[in-house]
């Protein structure tokens, strides 16, 4: 029998619990990455250790607690479900599926070593970020290279850089929206909220902003028969630097004065629901919208482990496996 192929699904990361110590540990690892915060390291570490971690971690306790699930954080629970569903999809093929996080647990290095221990000479790394950004996708590739530097016998890697325009991904998003509208009716407006990025990153050549708008354009085309205006915004701004715009909460707060009182919000840049979608959007932005006179705010969940998305993910994986499979 030929050697198995490893498929490693990697998402961003999550605290092990909603306790302050675990949140602080996770934030320290995440925000210490120079791809994530592009400031002089010595200066940033003083700010991180002296200001951000002592004050931000306690503020996140109640936010995480509000969305925590029986199996852990939503990001972990849904990523595990995606991994299990994809493994089931490949049950009759010589493919082993594992999941990992770039920061925190399940540990990326342990996952790679685990696949090697199971005989995987070839590993496909699948970032669960449809749109490419240096602060997400590139830092994952960096970490894989860093882990591999310690190996004498390295595996053969393939990576997926992006799938922002992949037809199967777009079809999964469109199906998610159509099913939601079939059950609940159409809104006045559909807002696609992507994670934010500092404007400086885009100015330096990061393609993330363009990737987001390419996804939006294709989804707009797929849903054109509904005659619902679809707009793009960016969420999760952090710090005082200028971020790409428009900001999601600002857009939502302006809608009622523009006559838009019924809105649906979707987060296509997140393959799985997490703090940024469930607490920030479903709860926080809904409150902000209604405070300005909005009447109906509906959050359309992420793809998570939807069967059509798992089929799409399998197709994206097989496309990249190419000759390996």
Short mmCIF file of C-alpha atoms in Angstrom, two decimals:
data_model
loop_
_atom_site.label_atom_id
_atom_site.label_comp_id
_atom_site.label_asym_id
_atom_site.label_seq_id
_atom_site.Cartn_x
_atom_site.Cartn_y
_atom_site.Cartn_z
CA UNK A 1 0.00 0.00 0.00
CA UNK A 2 1.31 3.48 -0.86
CA UNK A 3 2.18 5.92 1.87
CA UNK A 4 -0.74 8.02 3.15
CA UNK A 5 -1.09 11.71 2.31
CA UNK A 6 -1.55 14.11 5.20
CA UNK A 7 -4.08 16.94 4.95
CA UNK A 8 -3.68 19.51 7.70
CA UNK A 9 -6.48 22.03 8.26
CA UNK A 10 -5.11 25.01 10.17
CA UNK A 11 -7.10 27.84 11.71
CA UNK A 12 -5.90 30.87 13.64
CA UNK A 13 -6.19 29.83 17.28
CA UNK A 14 -8.13 30.13 20.49
CA UNK A 15 -7.58 30.28 24.24
CA UNK A 16 -7.83 26.94 26.03
CA UNK A 17 -10.56 28.42 28.25
CA UNK A 18 -12.18 31.77 29.03
CA UNK A 19 -10.01 32.19 32.14
CA UNK A 20 -7.77 35.29 32.19
CA UNK A 21 -4.54 33.29 32.31
CA UNK A 22 -5.44 31.26 29.20
CA UNK A 23 -6.60 34.32 27.29
CA UNK A 24 -3.41 36.17 28.22
CA UNK A 25 -1.28 33.20 27.14
CA UNK A 26 -3.03 33.01 23.78
CA UNK A 27 -2.87 36.77 23.15
CA UNK A 28 0.81 36.84 24.05
CA UNK A 29 1.63 34.18 21.44
CA UNK A 30 -0.65 35.67 18.80
CA UNK A 31 0.32 39.32 19.22
CA UNK A 32 4.03 38.57 19.56
CA UNK A 33 4.07 37.43 15.93
CA UNK A 34 5.84 40.13 13.90
CA UNK A 35 3.62 39.28 10.93
CA UNK A 36 0.57 40.21 13.01
CA UNK A 37 1.89 43.42 14.60
CA UNK A 38 4.45 45.09 12.36
CA UNK A 39 6.11 47.37 14.89
CA UNK A 40 9.71 47.35 16.17
CA UNK A 41 9.82 44.24 18.34
CA UNK A 42 11.39 45.79 21.44
CA UNK A 43 8.92 48.68 21.49
CA UNK A 44 5.91 46.44 20.85
CA UNK A 45 6.88 43.93 23.53
CA UNK A 46 6.95 46.75 26.11
CA UNK A 47 3.46 47.84 25.04
CA UNK A 48 2.18 44.25 24.83
CA UNK A 49 3.46 43.16 28.23
CA UNK A 50 2.83 46.46 30.00
CA UNK A 51 -0.49 47.58 28.54
CA UNK A 52 -2.25 45.16 26.20
CA UNK A 53 -2.08 41.88 28.11
CA UNK A 54 -2.84 43.27 31.61
CA UNK A 55 -5.88 45.21 30.40
CA UNK A 56 -7.20 43.47 27.29
CA UNK A 57 -7.23 39.88 28.59
CA UNK A 58 -9.61 40.58 31.51
CA UNK A 59 -11.95 42.47 29.18
CA UNK A 60 -12.28 39.41 26.96
CA UNK A 61 -13.34 37.00 29.72
CA UNK A 62 -17.06 37.80 29.56
CA UNK A 63 -16.99 37.98 25.75
CA UNK A 64 -15.55 34.48 25.45
CA UNK A 65 -17.77 33.20 28.24
CA UNK A 66 -20.86 34.40 26.38
CA UNK A 67 -20.12 32.31 23.29
CA UNK A 68 -18.30 29.31 24.84
CA UNK A 69 -19.67 25.90 23.89
CA UNK A 70 -19.68 22.57 25.72
CA UNK A 71 -16.75 21.35 23.64
CA UNK A 72 -14.72 24.53 24.02
CA UNK A 73 -14.49 27.69 21.95
CA UNK A 74 -16.69 27.79 18.83
CA UNK A 75 -13.62 28.05 16.60
CA UNK A 76 -12.22 24.81 18.02
CA UNK A 77 -15.57 22.99 18.01
CA UNK A 78 -16.37 23.88 14.40
CA UNK A 79 -12.82 23.27 13.15
CA UNK A 80 -12.91 19.82 14.76
CA UNK A 81 -16.26 19.16 13.07
CA UNK A 82 -14.79 20.24 9.72
CA UNK A 83 -11.81 17.93 10.18
CA UNK A 84 -13.99 14.97 11.13
CA UNK A 85 -16.36 15.55 8.21
CA UNK A 86 -13.50 15.89 5.72
CA UNK A 87 -11.85 12.73 7.11
CA UNK A 88 -15.14 10.89 6.58
CA UNK A 89 -15.22 12.24 3.03
CA UNK A 90 -11.78 10.73 2.38
CA UNK A 91 -12.47 7.51 4.30
CA UNK A 92 -11.94 5.33 1.24
CA UNK A 93 -8.79 7.12 0.13
CA UNK A 94 -5.28 6.97 1.52
CA UNK A 95 -5.59 10.41 3.11
CA UNK A 96 -5.24 11.30 6.80
CA UNK A 97 -6.89 14.55 7.94
CA UNK A 98 -5.74 16.43 11.03
CA UNK A 99 -6.48 19.88 12.42
CA UNK A 100 -4.23 22.40 14.13
CA UNK A 101 -4.12 26.02 15.22
CA UNK A 102 -1.45 28.54 14.31
CA UNK A 103 -1.51 29.74 17.92
CA UNK A 104 -2.47 27.60 20.88
CA UNK A 105 -3.91 24.09 20.77
CA UNK A 106 -4.12 21.76 18.88
CA UNK A 107 -0.43 22.54 18.40
CA UNK A 108 0.79 22.81 14.81
CA UNK A 109 4.14 21.14 15.44
CA UNK A 110 2.51 18.19 17.20
CA UNK A 111 0.08 17.81 14.31
CA UNK A 112 2.88 17.73 11.72
CA UNK A 113 4.92 15.27 13.77
CA UNK A 114 1.79 13.19 14.27
CA UNK A 115 1.22 12.95 10.53
CA UNK A 116 4.88 11.99 10.03
CA UNK A 117 4.50 9.27 12.69
CA UNK A 118 1.56 7.88 10.71
CA UNK A 119 3.75 7.54 7.65
CA UNK A 120 2.85 10.73 5.78
CA UNK A 121 5.77 11.70 3.57
CA UNK A 122 3.55 14.24 1.82
CA UNK A 123 1.53 16.88 3.69
CA UNK A 124 -0.90 19.42 2.26
CA UNK A 125 -1.27 22.46 4.52
CA UNK A 126 -4.71 24.04 4.19
CA UNK A 127 -5.12 27.48 5.81
CA UNK A 128 -8.74 27.97 6.78
CA UNK A 129 -8.51 31.55 5.52
CA UNK A 130 -10.15 31.90 2.07
CA UNK A 131 -8.49 35.28 1.42
CA UNK A 132 -4.70 35.57 1.62
CA UNK A 133 -3.06 37.91 4.11
CA UNK A 134 0.52 38.00 5.35
CA UNK A 135 -0.75 38.16 8.94
CA UNK A 136 -2.70 34.90 8.57
CA UNK A 137 -1.65 32.70 5.66
CA UNK A 138 1.99 33.80 5.42
CA UNK A 139 2.64 33.44 9.12
CA UNK A 140 1.33 29.89 8.93
CA UNK A 141 3.76 29.09 6.12
CA UNK A 142 6.54 30.71 8.16
CA UNK A 143 5.73 28.51 11.14
CA UNK A 144 5.69 25.33 9.06
CA UNK A 145 9.13 26.24 7.73
CA UNK A 146 10.35 26.98 11.26
CA UNK A 147 9.12 23.61 12.50
CA UNK A 148 10.67 21.82 9.54
CA UNK A 149 14.08 23.41 10.14
CA UNK A 150 14.44 21.10 13.14
CA UNK A 151 13.79 17.97 11.06
CA UNK A 152 16.52 15.95 9.44
CA UNK A 153 14.02 14.09 7.25
CA UNK A 154 11.49 16.69 6.17
CA UNK A 155 8.19 15.82 4.50
CA UNK A 156 7.20 17.01 1.06
CA UNK A 157 4.81 19.95 1.49
CA UNK A 158 2.15 21.55 -0.62
CA UNK A 159 0.27 24.66 0.48
CA UNK A 160 -2.98 26.34 -0.47
CA UNK A 161 -2.41 30.07 -0.69
CA UNK A 162 -6.04 31.12 -1.12
CA UNK A 163 -9.43 29.99 -2.37
CA UNK A 164 -11.18 33.36 -2.38
CA UNK A 165 -12.43 32.82 -5.93
CA UNK A 166 -12.79 29.04 -6.01
CA UNK A 167 -16.18 28.17 -7.58
CA UNK A 168 -16.96 25.56 -4.91
CA UNK A 169 -16.31 28.04 -2.09
CA UNK A 170 -18.46 30.72 -3.75
CA UNK A 171 -21.23 28.19 -4.39
CA UNK A 172 -21.17 27.17 -0.71
CA UNK A 173 -21.52 30.80 0.41
CA UNK A 174 -24.35 31.41 -2.06
CA UNK A 175 -26.15 28.25 -0.94
CA UNK A 176 -25.82 29.31 2.71
CA UNK A 177 -27.40 32.69 1.96
CA UNK A 178 -30.13 31.24 -0.27
CA UNK A 179 -31.15 28.67 2.33
CA UNK A 180 -31.28 31.38 4.99
CA UNK A 181 -33.41 33.62 2.78
CA UNK A 182 -35.66 30.73 1.79
CA UNK A 183 -36.48 30.15 5.45
CA UNK A 184 -36.52 33.77 6.66
CA UNK A 185 -37.18 36.03 3.67
CA UNK A 186 -34.82 38.53 2.04
CA UNK A 187 -33.47 41.66 3.79
CA UNK A 188 -33.07 45.20 2.50
CA UNK A 189 -29.29 44.81 2.51
CA UNK A 190 -26.67 42.07 2.87
CA UNK A 191 -23.43 43.22 4.48
CA UNK A 192 -20.34 41.06 3.99
CA UNK A 193 -18.06 41.71 6.95
CA UNK A 194 -14.43 40.61 6.54
CA UNK A 195 -11.72 40.78 9.18
CA UNK A 196 -9.87 44.08 9.10
CA UNK A 197 -6.25 44.79 8.26
CA UNK A 198 -4.07 47.85 8.83
CA UNK A 199 -4.09 50.12 5.77
CA UNK A 200 -0.29 50.12 5.84
CA UNK A 201 -0.25 46.37 5.11
CA UNK A 202 -2.27 46.91 1.94
CA UNK A 203 -0.13 49.89 0.96
CA UNK A 204 2.93 47.64 1.23
CA UNK A 205 1.41 45.13 -1.19
CA UNK A 206 -0.78 42.78 0.83
CA UNK A 207 -3.48 41.42 -1.56
CA UNK A 208 -6.05 40.78 1.17
CA UNK A 209 -8.27 43.78 0.40
CA UNK A 210 -8.50 42.78 -3.26
CA UNK A 211 -9.16 39.14 -2.34
CA UNK A 212 -12.11 40.19 -0.18
CA UNK A 213 -13.64 42.26 -2.94
CA UNK A 214 -13.14 39.44 -5.46
CA UNK A 215 -15.09 37.10 -3.17
CA UNK A 216 -17.80 39.72 -2.75
CA UNK A 217 -18.08 40.34 -6.50
CA UNK A 218 -18.52 36.64 -7.24
CA UNK A 219 -21.06 36.19 -4.45
CA UNK A 220 -22.92 39.27 -5.68
CA UNK A 221 -23.11 37.70 -9.14
CA UNK A 222 -24.31 34.37 -7.70
CA UNK A 223 -27.14 36.10 -5.80
CA UNK A 224 -28.11 38.71 -8.40
CA UNK A 225 -31.60 37.29 -8.99
CA UNK A 226 -32.62 38.32 -5.45
CA UNK A 227 -32.06 42.04 -6.16
CA UNK A 228 -30.57 42.57 -2.70
CA UNK A 229 -27.80 45.15 -2.51
CA UNK A 230 -24.60 43.57 -1.19
CA UNK A 231 -21.90 45.67 0.44
CA UNK A 232 -18.47 45.02 1.96
CA UNK A 233 -17.07 46.16 5.30
CA UNK A 234 -14.21 45.28 7.65
CA UNK A 235 -14.35 44.45 11.35
CA UNK A 236 -12.11 43.74 14.36
CA UNK A 237 -9.97 46.86 14.28
CA UNK A 238 -7.27 46.99 16.93
CA UNK A 239 -5.03 49.85 18.07
CA UNK A 240 -4.82 53.40 16.76
CA UNK A 241 -3.41 52.78 13.27
CA UNK A 242 -5.55 53.43 10.21
CA UNK A 243 -7.35 50.27 9.06
CA UNK A 244 -8.96 49.37 5.76
CA UNK A 245 -12.48 50.68 5.50
CA UNK A 246 -15.38 51.00 5.79
CA UNK A 247 -15.67 49.70 9.35
CA UNK A 248 -18.51 47.23 9.90
CA UNK A 249 -20.01 48.86 12.97
CA UNK A 250 -19.85 52.32 11.40
CA UNK A 251 -21.67 51.08 8.30
CA UNK A 252 -24.37 49.42 10.41
CA UNK A 253 -24.84 52.50 12.57
CA UNK A 254 -25.35 54.62 9.43
CA UNK A 255 -27.88 52.31 7.80
CA UNK A 256 -31.02 53.41 9.70
CA UNK A 257 -30.49 57.06 8.73
CA UNK A 258 -30.23 55.87 5.11
CA UNK A 259 -33.54 54.03 5.34
CA UNK A 260 -32.03 50.56 5.78
CA UNK A 261 -33.78 49.02 8.77
CA UNK A 262 -33.56 45.33 7.92
CA UNK A 263 -30.07 43.90 7.35
CA UNK A 264 -28.38 40.52 7.17
CA UNK A 265 -24.68 40.19 7.96
CA UNK A 266 -22.38 37.40 6.83
CA UNK A 267 -18.64 36.89 7.46
CA UNK A 268 -17.23 35.09 4.39
CA UNK A 269 -13.62 35.46 5.50
CA UNK A 270 -14.17 33.13 8.46
CA UNK A 271 -14.48 29.42 7.65
CA UNK A 272 -15.77 28.80 11.19
CA UNK A 273 -17.67 30.91 13.69
CA UNK A 274 -15.59 32.41 16.48
CA UNK A 275 -15.37 35.34 18.89
CA UNK A 276 -15.18 37.85 16.02
CA UNK A 277 -18.36 36.59 14.37
CA UNK A 278 -20.53 35.52 17.29
CA UNK A 279 -19.69 38.13 19.93
CA UNK A 280 -18.54 41.07 17.83
CA UNK A 281 -21.07 40.77 14.99
CA UNK A 282 -24.05 38.70 16.14
CA UNK A 283 -24.22 40.40 19.54
CA UNK A 284 -22.23 43.66 19.54
CA UNK A 285 -22.99 44.97 16.07
CA UNK A 286 -26.62 43.93 16.35
CA UNK A 287 -26.92 46.06 19.48
CA UNK A 288 -25.20 49.02 17.81
CA UNK A 289 -27.48 48.78 14.76
CA UNK A 290 -30.66 48.71 16.84
CA UNK A 291 -29.43 51.55 19.06
CA UNK A 292 -29.40 53.76 15.94
CA UNK A 293 -32.95 52.79 14.97
CA UNK A 294 -32.40 49.55 13.08
CA UNK A 295 -35.29 47.11 13.36
CA UNK A 296 -34.16 43.70 12.12
CA UNK A 297 -30.59 42.41 12.34
CA UNK A 298 -29.89 38.84 11.29
CA UNK A 299 -26.54 37.10 11.37
CA UNK A 300 -25.97 34.37 8.79
CA UNK A 301 -23.61 31.78 10.36
CA UNK A 302 -20.29 30.81 8.83
CA UNK A 303 -19.97 27.72 6.66
CA UNK A 304 -18.78 25.69 9.66
CA UNK A 305 -19.39 22.00 8.86
CA UNK A 306 -22.24 22.45 6.36
CA UNK A 307 -22.30 19.40 4.06
CA UNK A 308 -22.03 21.52 0.90
CA UNK A 309 -18.99 23.29 2.33
CA UNK A 310 -17.32 20.00 3.25
CA UNK A 311 -17.89 18.84 -0.34
CA UNK A 312 -16.36 22.12 -1.53
CA UNK A 313 -13.42 21.81 0.85
CA UNK A 314 -12.80 18.29 -0.42
CA UNK A 315 -12.77 19.62 -3.97
CA UNK A 316 -10.37 22.43 -3.06
CA UNK A 317 -8.07 19.91 -1.38
CA UNK A 318 -8.17 17.46 -4.29
CA UNK A 319 -7.47 20.26 -6.77
CA UNK A 320 -4.29 21.11 -4.88
CA UNK A 321 -3.26 17.50 -4.26
CA UNK A 322 -3.09 17.08 -8.02
CA UNK A 323 -0.65 14.32 -8.92
CA UNK A 324 -0.31 13.26 -5.29
CA UNK A 325 -3.77 11.73 -5.35
#
